[in-house]
XYZ file of C-alpha atoms in Angstrom:
709
model
C 75.547 25.259 17.190
C 76.771 27.789 14.594
C 75.005 28.359 11.291
C 77.009 28.831 8.095
C 75.750 31.285 5.480
C 77.581 31.651 2.173
C 76.591 33.764 -0.820
C 78.484 34.293 -4.070
C 77.157 37.406 -5.817
C 78.073 37.711 -9.475
C 76.889 39.055 -12.776
C 74.040 37.224 -14.530
C 74.168 33.402 -14.383
C 72.406 31.651 -17.314
C 69.103 30.176 -16.169
C 69.904 26.661 -17.405
C 72.982 26.464 -15.167
C 71.550 27.730 -11.893
C 69.990 24.598 -10.373
C 73.073 22.467 -11.060
C 75.356 25.207 -9.726
C 73.401 25.438 -6.460
C 73.680 21.660 -5.981
C 77.405 21.738 -6.792
C 77.956 24.479 -4.217
C 76.134 22.446 -1.600
C 78.037 19.272 -2.465
C 81.501 20.842 -2.465
C 81.058 22.734 0.802
C 79.360 19.836 2.603
C 82.004 17.380 1.401
C 84.658 19.770 2.702
C 82.963 19.971 6.099
C 82.702 16.197 6.380
C 86.318 15.704 5.303
C 87.360 18.088 8.066
C 85.374 16.119 10.645
C 82.703 18.808 10.992
C 79.191 17.428 11.228
C 76.031 19.373 10.419
C 72.289 18.802 10.639
C 70.920 20.390 7.457
C 72.080 22.132 4.286
C 70.049 24.053 1.688
C 71.237 25.740 -1.511
C 69.555 28.489 -3.527
C 70.089 30.249 -6.835
C 68.896 33.455 -8.452
C 70.143 35.042 -11.686
C 72.883 36.847 -9.740
C 73.660 34.753 -6.678
C 74.372 31.278 -5.339
C 73.591 30.875 -1.655
C 74.075 28.105 0.891
C 72.955 27.729 4.498
C 74.274 24.897 6.685
C 72.893 24.354 10.182
C 74.391 22.683 13.231
C 78.132 23.058 12.564
C 80.383 22.732 15.656
C 82.582 25.684 16.677
C 85.739 23.630 16.118
C 87.001 20.266 14.989
C 86.996 17.484 17.588
C 90.344 16.715 19.212
C 91.916 13.590 17.738
C 94.366 11.138 19.293
C 96.369 9.297 16.649
C 98.724 6.359 17.181
C 101.490 5.480 14.760
C 103.602 2.312 15.000
C 107.314 2.752 14.388
C 110.405 0.519 14.271
C 110.993 -2.478 16.504
C 112.618 -1.844 19.874
C 115.880 -3.407 18.708
C 115.950 -1.535 15.370
C 119.049 0.473 14.436
C 119.312 3.837 16.157
C 119.263 5.599 12.786
C 115.805 4.118 12.003
C 114.440 5.090 15.422
C 115.789 8.648 15.146
C 114.290 8.981 11.668
C 110.907 7.864 12.978
C 111.005 10.438 15.772
C 112.011 13.228 13.400
C 109.038 12.443 11.181
C 106.563 13.107 13.984
C 104.806 16.449 14.507
C 105.733 18.661 17.420
C 104.291 17.501 20.748
C 104.142 13.805 19.862
C 105.296 11.304 22.494
C 107.005 7.958 21.832
C 106.667 4.846 23.988
C 107.574 1.156 23.771
C 104.802 -1.458 23.672
C 104.626 -5.215 23.540
C 102.619 -6.742 20.669
C 102.053 -10.301 19.439
C 104.813 -9.596 16.883
C 107.319 -8.235 19.362
C 108.199 -4.942 21.059
C 107.748 -1.766 18.993
C 108.017 1.999 19.280
C 104.635 3.738 19.199
C 104.017 7.451 18.704
C 101.028 9.084 20.360
C 99.951 12.224 18.509
C 97.330 14.482 20.029
C 95.800 16.829 17.497
C 93.812 19.770 18.750
C 90.732 20.584 16.726
C 91.068 23.754 14.632
C 88.514 26.587 14.810
C 85.744 26.376 12.247
C 86.585 29.876 10.932
C 90.026 28.752 9.857
C 88.713 25.585 8.215
C 85.947 27.427 6.380
C 88.522 29.667 4.748
C 90.136 26.564 3.207
C 86.796 24.976 2.262
C 85.559 28.092 0.461
C 88.893 28.407 -1.350
C 88.770 24.794 -2.513
C 85.121 25.176 -3.498
C 85.904 28.129 -5.743
C 88.814 26.356 -7.404
C 87.061 22.974 -7.799
C 83.801 24.407 -9.113
C 83.055 23.464 -12.718
C 80.820 25.315 -15.161
C 79.787 24.345 -18.705
C 81.379 27.649 -19.715
C 83.553 29.979 -17.646
C 85.660 33.130 -17.868
C 88.497 35.004 -16.149
C 88.481 38.712 -15.388
C 90.869 41.355 -14.101
C 94.109 39.990 -12.680
C 92.522 36.841 -11.234
C 93.296 33.270 -12.236
C 89.958 31.951 -11.055
C 87.498 30.848 -13.731
C 83.809 31.450 -13.022
C 80.656 31.706 -15.069
C 80.617 35.494 -14.596
C 82.802 37.901 -12.566
C 82.254 37.516 -8.814
C 81.299 40.822 -7.188
C 80.887 39.886 -3.536
C 81.418 37.006 -1.131
C 79.176 36.891 1.931
C 80.433 34.435 4.559
C 79.051 34.213 8.089
C 79.572 31.472 10.650
C 77.665 31.822 13.892
C 77.156 35.534 13.264
C 80.894 36.128 12.694
C 82.817 36.844 9.496
C 86.072 34.902 8.945
C 88.159 37.910 7.927
C 91.018 36.191 6.099
C 90.720 37.067 2.393
C 90.164 34.298 -0.163
C 92.918 34.296 -2.824
C 91.774 34.311 -6.425
C 95.220 33.574 -7.815
C 96.349 30.086 -8.713
C 98.108 28.432 -5.711
C 101.434 28.404 -7.555
C 101.255 32.178 -8.013
C 99.801 32.892 -4.581
C 102.874 31.297 -3.000
C 100.966 28.594 -1.163
C 97.537 27.031 -1.181
C 95.988 29.422 1.336
C 98.235 32.467 1.087
C 96.739 35.733 -0.065
C 97.938 36.950 -3.438
C 97.474 40.256 -5.190
C 94.005 39.215 -6.336
C 91.721 38.171 -3.494
C 88.192 38.640 -2.303
C 87.384 39.696 1.246
C 84.514 37.825 2.950
C 81.930 40.084 4.535
C 78.491 40.148 6.095
C 77.198 42.434 3.353
C 75.257 41.890 0.151
C 73.010 43.734 -2.272
C 69.421 43.306 -3.379
C 67.769 43.917 -6.735
C 70.170 45.830 -9.049
C 67.524 48.421 -10.020
C 64.916 48.408 -7.262
C 67.224 48.096 -4.219
C 70.916 48.375 -5.184
C 72.154 49.584 -1.784
C 74.485 47.411 0.287
C 73.083 46.002 3.542
C 74.387 43.807 6.366
C 72.923 40.511 7.530
C 73.339 38.482 10.717
C 71.832 35.090 9.878
C 70.041 33.195 7.140
C 66.636 34.256 8.426
C 67.791 37.878 8.471
C 69.380 37.433 5.019
C 66.242 36.007 3.425
C 64.002 38.638 5.047
C 66.177 41.564 3.974
C 66.570 40.167 0.455
C 62.806 40.039 0.182
C 62.594 43.657 1.328
C 65.274 44.428 -1.297
C 63.081 42.905 -4.039
C 64.806 39.523 -4.339
C 62.961 36.202 -3.930
C 65.740 33.784 -3.043
C 63.954 30.458 -3.565
C 63.517 29.468 -7.233
C 60.487 27.314 -6.354
C 58.822 30.341 -4.767
C 59.584 32.421 -7.871
C 58.023 29.734 -10.062
C 54.889 29.614 -7.945
C 54.549 33.405 -8.018
C 55.021 33.582 -11.793
C 52.463 30.830 -12.341
C 49.890 32.318 -9.967
C 50.315 35.907 -11.158
C 50.166 34.943 -14.853
C 47.056 32.805 -14.390
C 45.323 35.528 -12.372
C 46.262 38.232 -14.877
C 45.104 36.192 -17.875
C 41.758 35.305 -16.310
C 40.967 38.678 -14.714
C 41.967 40.986 -17.558
C 41.320 38.865 -20.642
C 39.199 35.880 -19.600
C 41.876 33.524 -20.926
C 43.877 30.537 -19.684
C 47.636 30.203 -19.358
C 49.061 27.573 -21.720
C 50.887 25.001 -19.586
C 54.667 25.150 -20.121
C 56.724 23.859 -17.136
C 60.076 24.163 -18.953
C 59.483 27.822 -19.814
C 58.311 28.464 -16.255
C 61.602 27.051 -14.922
C 63.618 29.143 -17.372
C 61.826 32.412 -16.619
C 62.196 31.787 -12.881
C 65.944 31.745 -13.567
C 65.835 35.063 -15.415
C 64.224 37.235 -12.742
C 64.799 37.917 -9.055
C 61.566 39.890 -8.621
C 58.976 38.595 -11.126
C 56.312 41.021 -12.304
C 53.759 39.622 -14.785
C 52.250 41.877 -17.438
C 49.785 41.246 -20.282
C 50.665 42.004 -23.911
C 48.802 41.853 -27.226
C 49.602 40.114 -30.523
C 48.568 41.976 -33.677
C 45.506 40.256 -35.110
C 47.115 40.200 -38.566
C 49.602 37.575 -37.361
C 46.966 35.197 -35.960
C 46.611 33.572 -39.388
C 50.067 32.047 -38.910
C 50.242 28.476 -37.517
C 49.824 28.446 -33.727
C 53.047 26.422 -33.333
C 54.910 29.189 -35.145
C 53.432 31.897 -32.928
C 54.156 29.874 -29.801
C 57.725 29.130 -30.884
C 58.497 32.779 -31.526
C 57.033 33.781 -28.163
C 58.494 30.914 -26.175
C 61.962 30.297 -27.576
C 62.896 33.811 -28.606
C 61.023 36.138 -26.265
C 60.228 33.947 -23.213
C 56.550 34.912 -23.316
C 53.755 32.707 -22.015
C 51.026 31.896 -24.532
C 47.327 32.127 -23.643
C 44.351 30.121 -24.912
C 40.632 30.745 -25.065
C 37.849 28.544 -23.687
C 38.104 26.195 -26.699
C 41.859 25.737 -26.336
C 42.708 27.934 -29.322
C 45.699 30.272 -29.181
C 44.589 33.769 -28.156
C 46.078 37.073 -29.429
C 47.510 37.857 -25.997
C 50.639 36.851 -24.075
C 52.168 37.225 -20.612
C 55.629 38.728 -20.274
C 57.454 38.514 -16.936
C 59.493 41.610 -16.110
C 62.325 41.757 -13.588
C 61.356 45.127 -12.214
C 58.513 47.353 -11.119
C 57.888 50.609 -12.989
C 55.976 53.763 -12.190
C 53.736 53.369 -15.241
C 52.713 49.839 -14.302
C 54.835 48.322 -17.033
C 53.100 50.065 -19.959
C 56.317 51.161 -21.656
C 57.939 47.756 -21.113
C 54.919 45.925 -22.513
C 54.813 48.269 -25.528
C 58.497 47.596 -26.163
C 57.956 43.838 -25.982
C 55.018 44.094 -28.356
C 57.203 45.947 -30.876
C 59.904 43.288 -30.656
C 57.330 40.516 -31.073
C 55.819 42.325 -34.046
C 59.213 42.427 -35.755
C 59.877 38.740 -35.073
C 56.444 37.727 -36.367
C 56.903 39.908 -39.457
C 60.064 37.922 -40.212
C 58.156 34.685 -39.643
C 55.345 35.751 -41.978
C 57.898 36.662 -44.659
C 59.416 33.167 -44.517
C 55.933 31.632 -44.389
C 54.933 33.384 -47.613
C 58.245 32.835 -49.414
C 58.676 29.157 -48.533
C 55.265 28.173 -49.881
C 56.227 29.378 -53.345
C 58.130 26.071 -53.704
C 56.836 22.596 -52.951
C 58.508 20.366 -50.402
C 59.194 17.838 -53.144
C 61.238 20.422 -55.040
C 63.413 20.932 -51.971
C 64.393 17.282 -51.442
C 67.325 17.562 -53.852
C 68.715 20.500 -51.835
C 69.376 18.051 -48.984
C 72.288 16.635 -50.990
C 74.291 19.696 -49.994
C 73.778 19.083 -46.273
C 76.113 16.672 -44.508
C 74.382 14.376 -42.044
C 77.644 12.805 -40.869
C 81.037 12.584 -42.541
C 80.888 8.784 -42.678
C 77.125 8.424 -43.173
C 76.690 10.798 -46.091
C 74.329 13.685 -46.666
C 70.827 14.292 -45.375
C 69.607 13.261 -48.827
C 71.404 9.907 -48.367
C 69.650 9.474 -45.034
C 66.275 10.339 -46.606
C 66.807 7.669 -49.253
C 67.611 5.121 -46.544
C 64.650 5.900 -44.300
C 62.261 5.968 -47.259
C 63.269 2.415 -48.189
C 63.232 1.300 -44.568
C 59.829 2.899 -43.906
C 58.382 1.003 -46.858
C 59.649 -2.271 -45.352
C 58.461 -1.461 -41.823
C 54.993 -0.384 -42.954
C 53.480 -3.880 -42.702
C 54.465 -4.095 -39.030
C 52.796 -0.739 -38.327
C 49.588 -1.342 -40.334
C 50.575 1.555 -42.608
C 50.302 2.008 -46.352
C 53.815 1.385 -47.756
C 53.461 4.023 -50.462
C 52.334 6.666 -47.973
C 55.178 5.705 -45.634
C 57.737 6.040 -48.423
C 56.269 9.382 -49.558
C 56.281 10.808 -46.029
C 59.833 9.650 -45.367
C 60.999 11.168 -48.674
C 59.572 14.571 -47.712
C 60.266 14.394 -43.958
C 63.529 16.359 -43.991
C 62.735 18.704 -46.893
C 61.805 21.609 -44.616
C 65.420 21.774 -43.431
C 66.146 23.782 -46.587
C 63.354 26.314 -45.966
C 63.900 29.843 -44.727
C 61.513 29.228 -41.824
C 63.516 26.363 -40.343
C 66.730 28.267 -40.996
C 65.394 31.088 -38.815
C 63.397 28.952 -36.360
C 65.069 25.503 -36.198
C 62.698 24.450 -33.411
C 59.977 24.203 -36.089
C 61.584 21.497 -38.221
C 59.011 18.833 -38.953
C 56.171 20.954 -37.608
C 56.402 23.527 -40.382
C 56.994 20.747 -42.914
C 53.530 19.416 -42.067
C 51.917 22.762 -42.931
C 53.865 23.051 -46.165
C 52.884 19.478 -47.116
C 49.197 20.253 -46.578
C 49.613 23.424 -48.653
C 51.135 21.285 -51.428
C 48.123 18.956 -51.378
C 49.806 15.960 -49.767
C 47.616 13.403 -47.974
C 46.852 14.290 -44.316
C 48.500 11.033 -43.180
C 51.682 11.957 -45.063
C 51.672 15.518 -43.704
C 51.097 14.302 -40.129
C 53.987 11.837 -40.457
C 56.289 14.688 -41.561
C 55.237 16.713 -38.513
C 55.653 13.822 -36.054
C 58.662 11.906 -37.346
C 61.068 13.433 -34.793
C 58.791 12.337 -31.928
C 58.971 11.229 -29.224
C 61.968 13.334 -28.239
C 61.875 12.539 -24.529
C 60.012 10.616 -21.842
C 57.355 13.321 -21.540
C 56.894 14.012 -25.265
C 53.741 12.770 -27.015
C 54.277 9.522 -28.903
C 52.902 9.227 -32.454
C 50.023 6.758 -32.848
C 48.963 7.156 -36.503
C 50.330 4.234 -38.591
C 52.272 6.279 -41.174
C 53.650 8.614 -38.496
C 54.804 5.665 -36.389
C 56.431 4.008 -39.418
C 58.457 7.053 -40.474
C 59.459 7.919 -36.890
C 60.702 4.353 -36.391
C 62.587 4.305 -39.688
C 64.337 7.582 -38.892
C 65.458 6.448 -35.421
C 66.447 2.920 -36.397
C 68.503 4.232 -39.324
C 70.261 6.629 -36.942
C 71.050 3.896 -34.407
C 72.260 1.336 -36.955
C 74.237 3.973 -38.840
C 76.166 5.272 -35.859
C 76.706 1.732 -34.541
C 78.187 0.829 -37.944
C 80.762 3.636 -37.800
C 81.623 3.026 -34.123
C 80.049 6.199 -32.737
C 78.314 4.613 -29.738
C 77.565 6.506 -26.507
C 80.294 6.222 -23.869
C 79.663 7.153 -20.249
C 77.889 10.481 -20.149
C 78.993 11.309 -23.708
C 76.205 10.982 -26.267
C 76.735 13.697 -28.907
C 74.293 12.178 -31.395
C 71.458 11.647 -28.866
C 71.425 7.887 -29.454
C 69.965 7.173 -26.016
C 67.034 9.412 -26.900
C 66.659 7.644 -30.264
C 66.639 4.238 -28.541
C 64.023 5.389 -26.044
C 61.988 6.705 -28.985
C 62.087 3.273 -30.657
C 61.005 1.625 -27.408
C 58.069 3.976 -26.876
C 56.913 3.746 -30.499
C 56.926 -0.056 -30.379
C 55.549 -0.541 -26.869
C 52.891 2.180 -26.796
C 51.574 1.137 -30.211
C 51.907 -2.585 -29.406
C 53.838 -3.279 -32.599
C 54.937 -6.853 -33.249
C 58.218 -5.704 -34.747
C 61.253 -8.017 -34.551
C 64.024 -5.512 -33.948
C 66.660 -7.851 -35.364
C 64.912 -7.829 -38.740
C 64.501 -4.053 -38.593
C 68.214 -3.631 -37.835
C 69.125 -5.923 -40.740
C 66.896 -3.951 -43.101
C 68.482 -0.678 -41.987
C 71.973 -2.152 -42.372
C 71.168 -3.178 -45.938
C 70.707 0.491 -46.770
C 74.195 1.353 -45.541
C 76.113 -0.297 -48.365
C 79.565 1.201 -48.648
C 79.623 2.373 -45.024
C 82.346 0.840 -42.865
C 80.893 -2.238 -41.212
C 81.390 -2.227 -37.478
C 77.762 -3.081 -36.805
C 76.980 -5.518 -33.989
C 73.257 -6.283 -33.799
C 73.566 -8.044 -30.421
C 75.341 -5.024 -28.957
C 72.653 -2.646 -30.221
C 69.939 -4.935 -28.849
C 71.701 -4.904 -25.464
C 71.750 -1.102 -25.644
C 67.991 -1.134 -26.293
C 67.590 -3.432 -23.271
C 69.467 -0.969 -21.057
C 67.241 1.890 -22.264
C 64.176 -0.281 -21.633
C 65.273 -0.765 -18.016
C 65.546 2.998 -17.606
C 62.134 3.470 -19.235
C 60.476 0.949 -16.900
C 62.272 2.057 -13.739
C 59.597 4.641 -12.956
C 56.999 1.870 -13.176
C 58.911 -0.097 -10.514
C 59.736 -2.927 -12.924
C 62.839 -4.779 -11.747
C 65.768 -4.611 -14.167
C 66.682 -8.244 -13.508
C 63.305 -9.376 -14.887
C 64.197 -7.735 -18.215
C 67.651 -9.352 -18.170
C 66.088 -12.756 -17.462
C 63.676 -12.484 -20.392
C 66.124 -10.896 -22.844
C 68.459 -13.863 -22.299
C 65.864 -16.375 -23.556
C 65.890 -17.437 -27.183
C 62.874 -16.373 -29.230
C 60.973 -18.828 -31.443
C 63.216 -19.663 -34.382
C 66.418 -18.856 -32.478
C 68.271 -15.746 -31.421
C 67.659 -13.440 -28.486
C 64.219 -12.017 -27.798
C 63.752 -8.816 -29.802
C 59.959 -8.477 -29.888
C 59.425 -5.849 -27.184
C 55.682 -6.449 -26.870
C 56.194 -10.169 -26.335
C 59.128 -9.457 -24.051
C 57.140 -7.107 -21.810
C 54.241 -9.553 -21.630
C 56.702 -12.189 -20.427
C 58.312 -9.718 -18.006
C 54.888 -8.883 -16.562
C 54.010 -12.562 -16.071
C 57.440 -13.302 -14.578
C 57.140 -10.340 -12.202
C 53.782 -11.542 -10.896
C 55.123 -15.091 -10.584
C 58.160 -13.975 -8.593
C 55.922 -12.066 -6.158
C 54.071 -15.309 -5.348
C 55.336 -17.784 -2.761
C 55.588 -20.486 -5.449
C 57.796 -18.267 -7.593
C 60.051 -17.147 -4.744
C 60.511 -20.674 -3.397
C 61.051 -22.166 -6.840
C 63.744 -19.549 -7.466
C 65.480 -20.629 -4.264
C 65.314 -24.252 -5.404
C 66.636 -23.292 -8.843
C 69.623 -21.532 -7.292
C 70.287 -24.489 -5.041
C 70.129 -26.974 -7.903
C 72.267 -24.783 -10.166
C 74.907 -24.313 -7.453
C 75.154 -28.055 -6.783
C 75.505 -28.859 -10.490
C 78.063 -26.095 -11.047
C 80.220 -27.189 -8.106
C 80.172 -30.849 -9.131
C 80.866 -30.052 -12.800
C 83.902 -28.018 -11.779
C 85.139 -30.753 -9.488
C 84.518 -33.572 -11.998
C 85.593 -31.517 -15.042
C 82.541 -32.659 -17.033
C 79.039 -31.446 -17.921
C 75.797 -32.880 -16.531
C 73.415 -31.228 -18.957
C 72.442 -34.408 -20.823
C 69.294 -36.475 -20.463
C 68.792 -38.470 -17.271
C 68.013 -42.228 -17.242
C 64.491 -43.001 -16.007
C 65.587 -46.520 -15.063
C 68.102 -45.133 -12.556
C 65.533 -43.087 -10.611
C 65.589 -45.057 -7.368
C 63.593 -42.895 -4.948
C 59.907 -41.999 -5.154
C 60.730 -38.293 -4.848
C 63.086 -38.290 -7.815
C 60.615 -40.265 -9.935
C 57.899 -37.773 -9.029
C 60.172 -34.843 -9.871
C 61.017 -36.397 -13.253
C 57.304 -36.832 -14.025
C 56.540 -33.240 -13.123
C 59.563 -31.975 -15.089
C 58.382 -33.752 -18.222
C 54.868 -32.346 -17.796
C 56.215 -28.858 -17.080
C 58.460 -28.938 -20.144
C 55.577 -29.956 -22.402
C 53.076 -27.574 -20.776
C 55.429 -24.599 -20.805
C 56.298 -25.204 -24.466
C 52.608 -25.208 -25.424
C 51.903 -22.047 -23.385
C 54.923 -20.239 -24.829
C 53.886 -21.169 -28.362
C 50.556 -19.438 -27.708
C 52.344 -16.551 -25.954
C 50.330 -17.297 -22.823
C 53.095 -16.460 -20.370
C 50.812 -16.490 -17.338
C 49.918 -20.083 -18.133
C 53.606 -20.915 -18.570
C 54.336 -19.556 -15.086
C 51.403 -21.554 -13.682
C 52.926 -24.701 -15.168
C 56.264 -23.927 -13.497
C 54.512 -23.343 -10.161
C 53.539 -27.042 -10.083
C 57.233 -27.900 -9.743
C 57.579 -26.283 -6.346
C 56.368 -29.229 -4.187
C 58.210 -32.044 -6.021
C 61.436 -30.007 -6.059
C 61.157 -29.353 -2.291
C 60.440 -33.055 -1.653
C 63.450 -34.046 -3.757
C 65.833 -31.897 -1.719
C 64.259 -33.073 1.561
C 64.550 -36.816 0.867
C 67.136 -37.485 -1.859
C 70.907 -37.453 -1.416
C 72.483 -36.185 -4.625
C 76.128 -36.969 -3.867
C 75.553 -40.588 -2.897
C 78.172 -43.353 -2.993
C 76.785 -44.941 -6.170
C 78.527 -43.075 -9.028
C 75.791 -43.856 -11.587
C 73.004 -42.706 -9.260
C 74.972 -39.556 -8.421
C 75.506 -38.658 -12.095
C 71.845 -39.343 -12.932
C 70.663 -37.143 -10.070
C 72.946 -34.329 -11.181
C 71.442 -34.602 -14.663
C 67.971 -34.464 -13.090
C 68.941 -31.295 -11.193
C 70.300 -29.832 -14.412
C 66.899 -30.568 -15.943
C 65.271 -28.254 -13.398
C 67.357 -25.384 -14.739
C 66.794 -26.206 -18.407
C 63.020 -26.443 -17.848
C 62.788 -23.105 -16.045
C 65.161 -21.416 -18.503
C 62.709 -22.092 -21.333
C 60.528 -19.395 -19.777
C 63.203 -17.050 -18.383
C 66.844 -17.220 -17.392
C 66.342 -17.616 -13.646
C 70.088 -17.269 -13.047
C 69.778 -13.550 -13.833
C 67.104 -12.966 -11.196
C 68.279 -11.333 -7.991
C 67.760 -12.899 -4.561
C 66.748 -16.462 -4.034
C 69.551 -17.507 -1.652
C 68.829 -19.387 1.544
């Protein structure tokens, strides 16, 4: 069956957009094929800095023929209605009368011949171009089409053939019809180009295998994964062989550089020794963020005065001139960094705190100085939960944002917090205070290191909780995919700080303390809503650990000691863990089934009787041995679970519930709930309701999935 090969050659595509663009190309084309009734066996997309490519295998040569039936008016309908129905049919359709269970009707039989795949592909490619979305796009020449960069060539081959109809690049309204060629169009071909400097000549291809082979010969590695592997291997080999050093691990930079080059060539450069006195984070930031260089370390893990630069070309001199040029650029950047390093340290961080009053944090939440005042007070209050010194926590929070007014952070914003730590140490601040300044933005993602030092944890929590409560108060909550203030990241940071440090921090109290610092700010704060948001982020956080989301819902719904919803994440996760193990056991699974059965019976009867059955049952009305036994076990389970929960022994609480399984099963096997005696019936419904209330002391079993018979 024919193979489809599509390539869109353009000017440079930003590295951060390439992977998503390749997937979008695959999705749009494959969706178009499926919508047209064209099946396929496999599809793969690729991206380089200058091209998006797609290969689809196993496409049929044409659409399948389709027979369509359309029911029309009744046989005795007015002639005008029948004529109108016939006129609405496509050419070649036949009309016949048929008997149905509703009478005799006209039926049209329409036979549609499948169209050739070449013709359909023309439409699919057109729609793909016009439905493609980029974070940023541009128009060029006389075209209406918006693309990330001007398109230079369109390679399109199906089964070795080129569909020769040009693809219009004018808007349909200007082109005169959706698939009509306008003045601006692009002609599909079987030609492409390789590396712009090493192999710029045009060449023809016949298939994907031929395309990939010839691209390789033309100094283009099509597969981004292969480019990554080559960069990694070449850089490691170069560092070890020529300098006896190790490549500093940096997966994100590796991905980015793989998107900057089509033919990666690794070369080794040197950092002037005079700059090695600068903080290693500063050196790494300049190399990584600004120059895309890979840092190297020695055998002790210290930053070495060498770097790896990845070129996109081969040169006759082995890259000497290119390396020298990169060294000059790096020298200039590091000279700027050293200037800021020397100038900034002429003032203390404390002297810069007042400058934050001129920086707006948010129009409705005040300046950065206002935020610093809030988190300093909050950090002092949270310190006891984090085993931190309150004075150190307040001092660190007060200085945490001061480096925002330094020249270094103005030039290298990636260093905020990090450079503040160095300046704090230079000023003679305590190491714990300096470390908290350097770590208070962390963790910034699921793979970022989480602070563990008490003062660092306290200030990081205060900063994130203040941000969450503040934006909740002014109604700036995330909606859908929109999260301009990174509140999901802040919530995940709170979760990791609490859970990984096993902090017994009641979030409700922390939210209230943060809200107290927002006097004068419009009050749209809803603590329950923010706690629910934290619960959603917790589900995402635990998903990779295969923790069921319904377990979290079931535990979050339970009241904590003293009232209110559970907001102690350590206690919550301990209960989730115990509940998860319980539900994997046969006792847990069967008890859940019984719970659902009891709850369904009570709910149905309450709706029918228009009354509640959640009151106490009468022991004197327990007529059957099985219901007396169940009542005895329920009383014991209620008392035992309460004692276990008080001691936070959730495994023991689940063990107590497990003892209910046999008496509950016996009750359902031998006792008729809806009996003729109204008093017995009501008492038995109250007993069934007691099953739910007993289990719900441990977790809300109604929120657990499954359990139906």
